[in-house]
Structures are given as structure tokens and as C-alpha cells.
Amino acid sequence: NAGVTQTPKFRVLKTGQSMTLLCAQDMNHEYMYWYRQDPGMGLRLIHYSVGEGTTAKGEVPDGYNVSRLKKQNFLLGLESAAPSQTSVYFCASRSGLAGGNQPQHFGDGTRLSIL
Amino acid sequence: KQEVTQIPAALSVPEGENLVLNCSFTDSAIYNLQWFRQDPGKGLTSLLLIQSSQREQTSGRLNASLDKSSGRSTLYIAASQPGDSATYLCAVSQTGANNLFFGTGTRLTVIP
């Protein structure tokens, strides 16, 4: 009963390094999302996908890229990490049924520090 | 841009007390409103989802109400327990949009 799994759980990077965060869901959901959560701010949407092979920008997309080659996976990439990208990153997914009135299911997050 | 506000930021209550958490939003053109629970170091767990055409939803000791015209929602927790201690987040989905707008949450502590 895995739900949404995020890899890795923690990571420390140096400025300028690159990395990829992996999100995997086993619920056959169409929609997948990447958020970041910063102290004193609500979760903010980075990118999202409405189905395999599709991606779209959210509220704060700059500095990030995403890919959804398989329905169950949604990857978030940082090409050149900056200290401002230090945050907790959450992946979420939801079903496309009920006209969008389905709750989002979240992973446990990836805690990323950029030095 | 939709703005979501949750007041208070933190709340402490003795076990057994009934309590209300508040959420307000600036744009009434919402598709649905969701309440989530977040435990320290964990992700979000969906508690209740209220569609824009609904006025309230109930699950066990939880009851959420929605007043679109005034831009407000409340989450009522009956007979609070120490296990209810967590941060509660409110989020709205807007008509035609694909993302959720989140509040910053209310951190609830239930004292045994």
C-alpha cells in the first residue's frame, strides 16, 4: 500500500550541482504535481502533469524542469542548484475521475539543502 | 491571484474540547476546498474535500463547512484528542485552474 513514494528523502547539494527528484505513484492516477514548502509560506506549485507525456508550469517553475515519460513517475530536475532552492519538496497525485473533485495524495517529501 | 489565510497560526487546547479552525480566501470562484493534516516531517493527508456546490462535509469527528460568498471555511473538530495534534492546512482549487492554493496552516496542540 505504497501510495506516493519520493526518492531521496534527504539531500545536500553544493551551489551549481544538478540532481533529479523521483516521484512514483501506484494508484494509476492521471494527475501529478510537484510543490515546494518553505517556512511561513503555503505550499507552492512548481510544475504539474495531466497525463503521461504532458507537463505544465505552475506558480514557481523557474530553475526546475520536469518529465513524465511513464504514467506512474514524475521527475523534478534542478539543473544548477541555487541556495534559494533549499526547501522541502512534495509530490502529489490525484485521480481524474469525478470531474476533478478528487483529493490529492502526497508523498512524505524530500528535504533539500543547497550550500 | 487567490490568497488563502488561516487564523490562528497556532492553537493549544485541553483534551476533550471542541474547536474550530478558520480559513478564508479572496476569490470566490473556487472549484473545491480541501482540508489537509500534516504531521511533523511528513506529507499531507487529505481530511475532507468540499465541492463548490456543497455547504459541508463530515468525517467522524470532523466537520468542514464552506461559505463561498463570504470566502470562508471552517473545520470543526469535536472532542479533541492528543492524536489530533498536527498542522491543519486549507487549500482551494479554482475553476479552470489545475493547482491548489494553500494557506500557511494552523498548528494544533491538544494537551492531555
Coordinates of C-alpha atoms in Angstrom, one line a residue:
Chain A
N1 CA 0.0 0.0 0.0
A2 CA 2.8 2.4 -1.0
G3 CA 0.7 5.4 -2.5
V4 CA 3.2 8.2 -3.4
T5 CA 6.9 7.5 -2.9
Q6 CA 9.6 10.1 -3.1
T7 CA 13.3 9.5 -3.6
P8 CA 15.5 10.6 -1.9
K9 CA 14.2 11.7 1.5
F10 CA 17.2 14.0 2.2
R11 CA 19.9 15.5 0.1
V12 CA 22.6 18.2 0.5
L13 CA 24.0 19.8 -2.7
K14 CA 26.5 22.4 -3.4
T15 CA 25.6 25.5 -5.5
G16 CA 25.7 24.7 -9.2
Q17 CA 25.3 20.9 -8.8
S18 CA 22.4 19.2 -10.5
M19 CA 20.1 16.5 -9.3
T20 CA 16.8 14.7 -10.0
L21 CA 14.0 14.0 -7.5
L22 CA 11.9 11.0 -8.3
C23 CA 8.2 10.6 -7.5
A24 CA 6.4 7.3 -8.1
Q25 CA 2.7 6.5 -7.5
D26 CA 1.0 3.1 -7.7
M27 CA -2.6 4.4 -7.8
N28 CA -2.9 4.8 -11.6
H29 CA -3.5 8.5 -11.2
E30 CA -3.6 10.7 -14.2
Y31 CA -2.5 14.0 -12.5
M32 CA 0.8 14.5 -10.7
Y33 CA 2.2 17.6 -9.0
W34 CA 5.4 19.0 -7.6
Y35 CA 5.2 21.5 -4.8
R36 CA 7.8 23.3 -2.5
Q37 CA 7.1 24.2 1.1
D38 CA 9.0 27.0 2.7
P39 CA 8.7 28.3 6.3
G40 CA 6.0 30.9 6.6
M41 CA 4.6 30.2 3.2
G42 CA 2.0 27.9 1.9
L43 CA 2.9 25.1 -0.5
R44 CA 3.5 26.5 -3.9
L45 CA 3.1 24.6 -7.2
I46 CA 6.3 24.2 -9.3
H47 CA 5.1 22.0 -12.2
Y48 CA 2.3 19.6 -12.9
S49 CA 1.2 16.9 -15.3
V50 CA -2.3 15.9 -16.5
G51 CA -1.1 12.7 -18.1
E52 CA 1.8 10.6 -19.4
G53 CA 3.9 12.7 -21.7
T54 CA 2.5 16.1 -20.6
T55 CA 3.9 18.7 -18.3
A56 CA 2.9 22.3 -17.5
K57 CA 4.2 25.2 -15.4
G58 CA 2.9 26.1 -12.0
E59 CA 3.3 29.2 -9.9
V60 CA 7.1 28.9 -9.3
P61 CA 8.7 27.0 -12.3
D62 CA 11.9 28.9 -12.8
G63 CA 15.1 26.8 -12.2
Y64 CA 13.2 23.5 -12.4
N65 CA 12.4 21.0 -15.2
V66 CA 10.1 18.0 -15.2
S67 CA 9.4 14.9 -17.2
R68 CA 6.7 12.3 -17.2
L69 CA 7.7 9.5 -19.5
K70 CA 5.7 6.9 -17.6
K71 CA 2.3 7.4 -16.1
Q72 CA 3.5 6.3 -12.6
N73 CA 6.6 8.5 -12.5
F74 CA 7.1 12.3 -12.3
L75 CA 10.7 13.6 -12.2
L76 CA 11.8 17.0 -11.0
G77 CA 15.2 18.2 -12.1
L78 CA 17.4 21.0 -10.8
E79 CA 20.0 21.8 -13.5
S80 CA 22.1 24.2 -11.5
A81 CA 21.1 24.3 -7.8
A82 CA 20.9 27.7 -6.0
P83 CA 20.6 28.4 -2.3
S84 CA 17.1 29.8 -2.9
Q85 CA 16.0 26.3 -3.9
T86 CA 16.6 25.0 -0.3
S87 CA 13.2 23.7 0.6
V88 CA 11.1 20.7 1.3
Y89 CA 9.7 19.3 -2.0
F90 CA 6.4 17.4 -2.1
C91 CA 5.0 15.3 -4.9
A92 CA 1.3 14.6 -5.1
S93 CA -1.1 12.8 -7.4
R94 CA -4.8 12.5 -7.9
S95 CA -7.4 10.7 -10.0
G96 CA -9.0 12.3 -13.0
L97 CA -12.4 10.9 -12.0
A98 CA -15.3 12.9 -10.6
G99 CA -14.6 15.9 -12.7
G100 CA -11.6 17.0 -10.6
N101 CA -13.2 16.6 -7.3
Q102 CA -10.8 14.0 -6.0
P103 CA -8.3 14.7 -3.2
Q104 CA -4.6 14.9 -3.8
H105 CA -2.4 12.2 -2.3
F106 CA 1.0 13.4 -1.0
G107 CA 4.4 11.8 -0.6
D108 CA 6.5 12.3 2.6
G109 CA 8.7 14.9 1.0
T110 CA 12.3 15.4 0.0
R111 CA 14.3 17.7 2.3
L112 CA 16.9 19.5 0.1
S113 CA 19.6 21.8 1.3
I114 CA 21.8 23.8 -1.1
L115 CA 25.1 25.1 0.3
Chain B
K1 CA -4.2 35.7 -7.6
Q2 CA -6.0 33.7 -5.0
E3 CA -4.9 34.3 -1.4
V4 CA -5.6 31.8 1.4
T5 CA -5.4 32.8 5.0
Q6 CA -5.6 30.7 8.1
I7 CA -6.1 32.1 11.6
P8 CA -4.9 31.4 14.2
A9 CA -1.4 30.3 13.2
A10 CA -1.2 28.2 16.4
L11 CA -3.7 26.9 18.9
S12 CA -3.5 24.9 22.1
V13 CA -6.5 23.3 23.7
P14 CA -7.1 20.8 26.5
E15 CA -8.1 17.3 25.6
G16 CA -11.9 16.9 25.1
E17 CA -12.5 20.4 23.9
N18 CA -14.4 21.2 20.7
L19 CA -12.5 23.6 18.4
V20 CA -12.9 25.5 15.2
L21 CA -10.1 26.3 12.7
N22 CA -10.7 29.1 10.2
C23 CA -9.8 29.5 6.5
S24 CA -10.5 32.5 4.3
F25 CA -9.9 33.0 0.6
T26 CA -10.1 36.1 -1.6
D27 CA -11.6 34.8 -4.9
S28 CA -14.9 33.1 -4.5
A29 CA -14.7 31.4 -8.0
I30 CA -13.5 28.1 -6.5
Y31 CA -13.9 24.6 -7.7
N32 CA -13.4 22.9 -4.4
L33 CA -11.8 23.4 -1.0
Q34 CA -9.8 20.8 0.8
W35 CA -8.6 20.4 4.4
F36 CA -5.3 18.5 5.0
R37 CA -3.4 17.4 8.0
Q38 CA 0.4 17.5 8.2
D39 CA 2.4 15.7 10.9
P40 CA 6.0 16.8 11.6
G41 CA 8.3 15.6 8.9
K42 CA 5.5 14.0 6.9
G43 CA 3.5 14.7 3.9
L44 CA -0.1 15.9 3.8
T45 CA -3.1 13.7 4.4
S46 CA -6.4 14.7 2.9
L47 CA -9.2 15.0 5.5
L48 CA -12.2 16.5 3.7
L49 CA -13.0 17.9 0.3
I50 CA -16.0 20.2 -0.2
Q51 CA -17.2 20.8 -3.7
S52 CA -18.2 24.3 -4.7
S53 CA -21.9 23.3 -4.8
Q54 CA -21.7 21.8 -1.3
R55 CA -22.1 23.5 2.1
E56 CA -20.4 21.0 4.4
Q57 CA -18.7 17.6 4.6
T58 CA -18.4 15.3 7.6
S59 CA -16.0 12.5 8.5
G60 CA -16.1 11.1 12.0
R61 CA -15.3 13.9 14.5
L62 CA -14.5 16.3 11.7
N63 CA -17.0 18.7 10.0
A64 CA -16.0 21.2 7.4
S65 CA -18.2 24.0 6.2
L66 CA -18.0 26.2 3.1
D67 CA -19.5 29.7 2.5
K68 CA -18.3 30.7 -1.0
S69 CA -20.0 34.1 -1.0
S70 CA -18.1 35.2 2.1
G71 CA -14.9 33.4 1.2
R72 CA -14.7 31.3 4.3
S73 CA -14.4 27.8 5.5
T74 CA -14.3 26.3 9.0
L75 CA -13.0 22.9 10.2
Y76 CA -14.8 21.8 13.4
I77 CA -13.1 19.1 15.5
A78 CA -15.3 17.5 18.2
A79 CA -13.9 16.1 21.4
S80 CA -10.3 16.7 20.6
Q81 CA -7.6 14.1 21.4
P82 CA -3.8 14.3 21.7
G83 CA -3.6 12.4 18.5
D84 CA -5.2 15.3 16.7
S85 CA -2.1 17.4 17.3
A86 CA -0.8 18.4 13.9
T87 CA -0.8 21.2 11.4
Y88 CA -4.0 21.7 9.5
L89 CA -3.9 23.2 6.0
C90 CA -6.6 24.6 3.9
A91 CA -6.4 24.7 0.1
V92 CA -8.6 25.9 -2.7
S93 CA -8.8 24.8 -6.3
Q94 CA -10.1 27.4 -8.7
T95 CA -12.5 26.9 -11.6
G96 CA -10.4 26.3 -14.7
A97 CA -7.1 26.0 -12.9
N98 CA -5.2 22.9 -12.1
N99 CA -3.4 23.9 -8.9
L100 CA -4.2 24.2 -5.3
F101 CA -3.7 27.4 -3.4
F102 CA -2.6 26.7 0.1
G103 CA -2.8 28.6 3.4
T104 CA 0.1 28.5 5.8
G105 CA -1.7 26.3 8.3
T106 CA -2.8 26.2 11.9
R107 CA -0.6 24.3 14.3
L108 CA -2.8 22.5 16.8
T109 CA -1.6 21.1 20.1
V110 CA -4.1 19.1 22.2
I111 CA -2.9 18.9 25.8
P112 CA -3.6 15.6 27.7

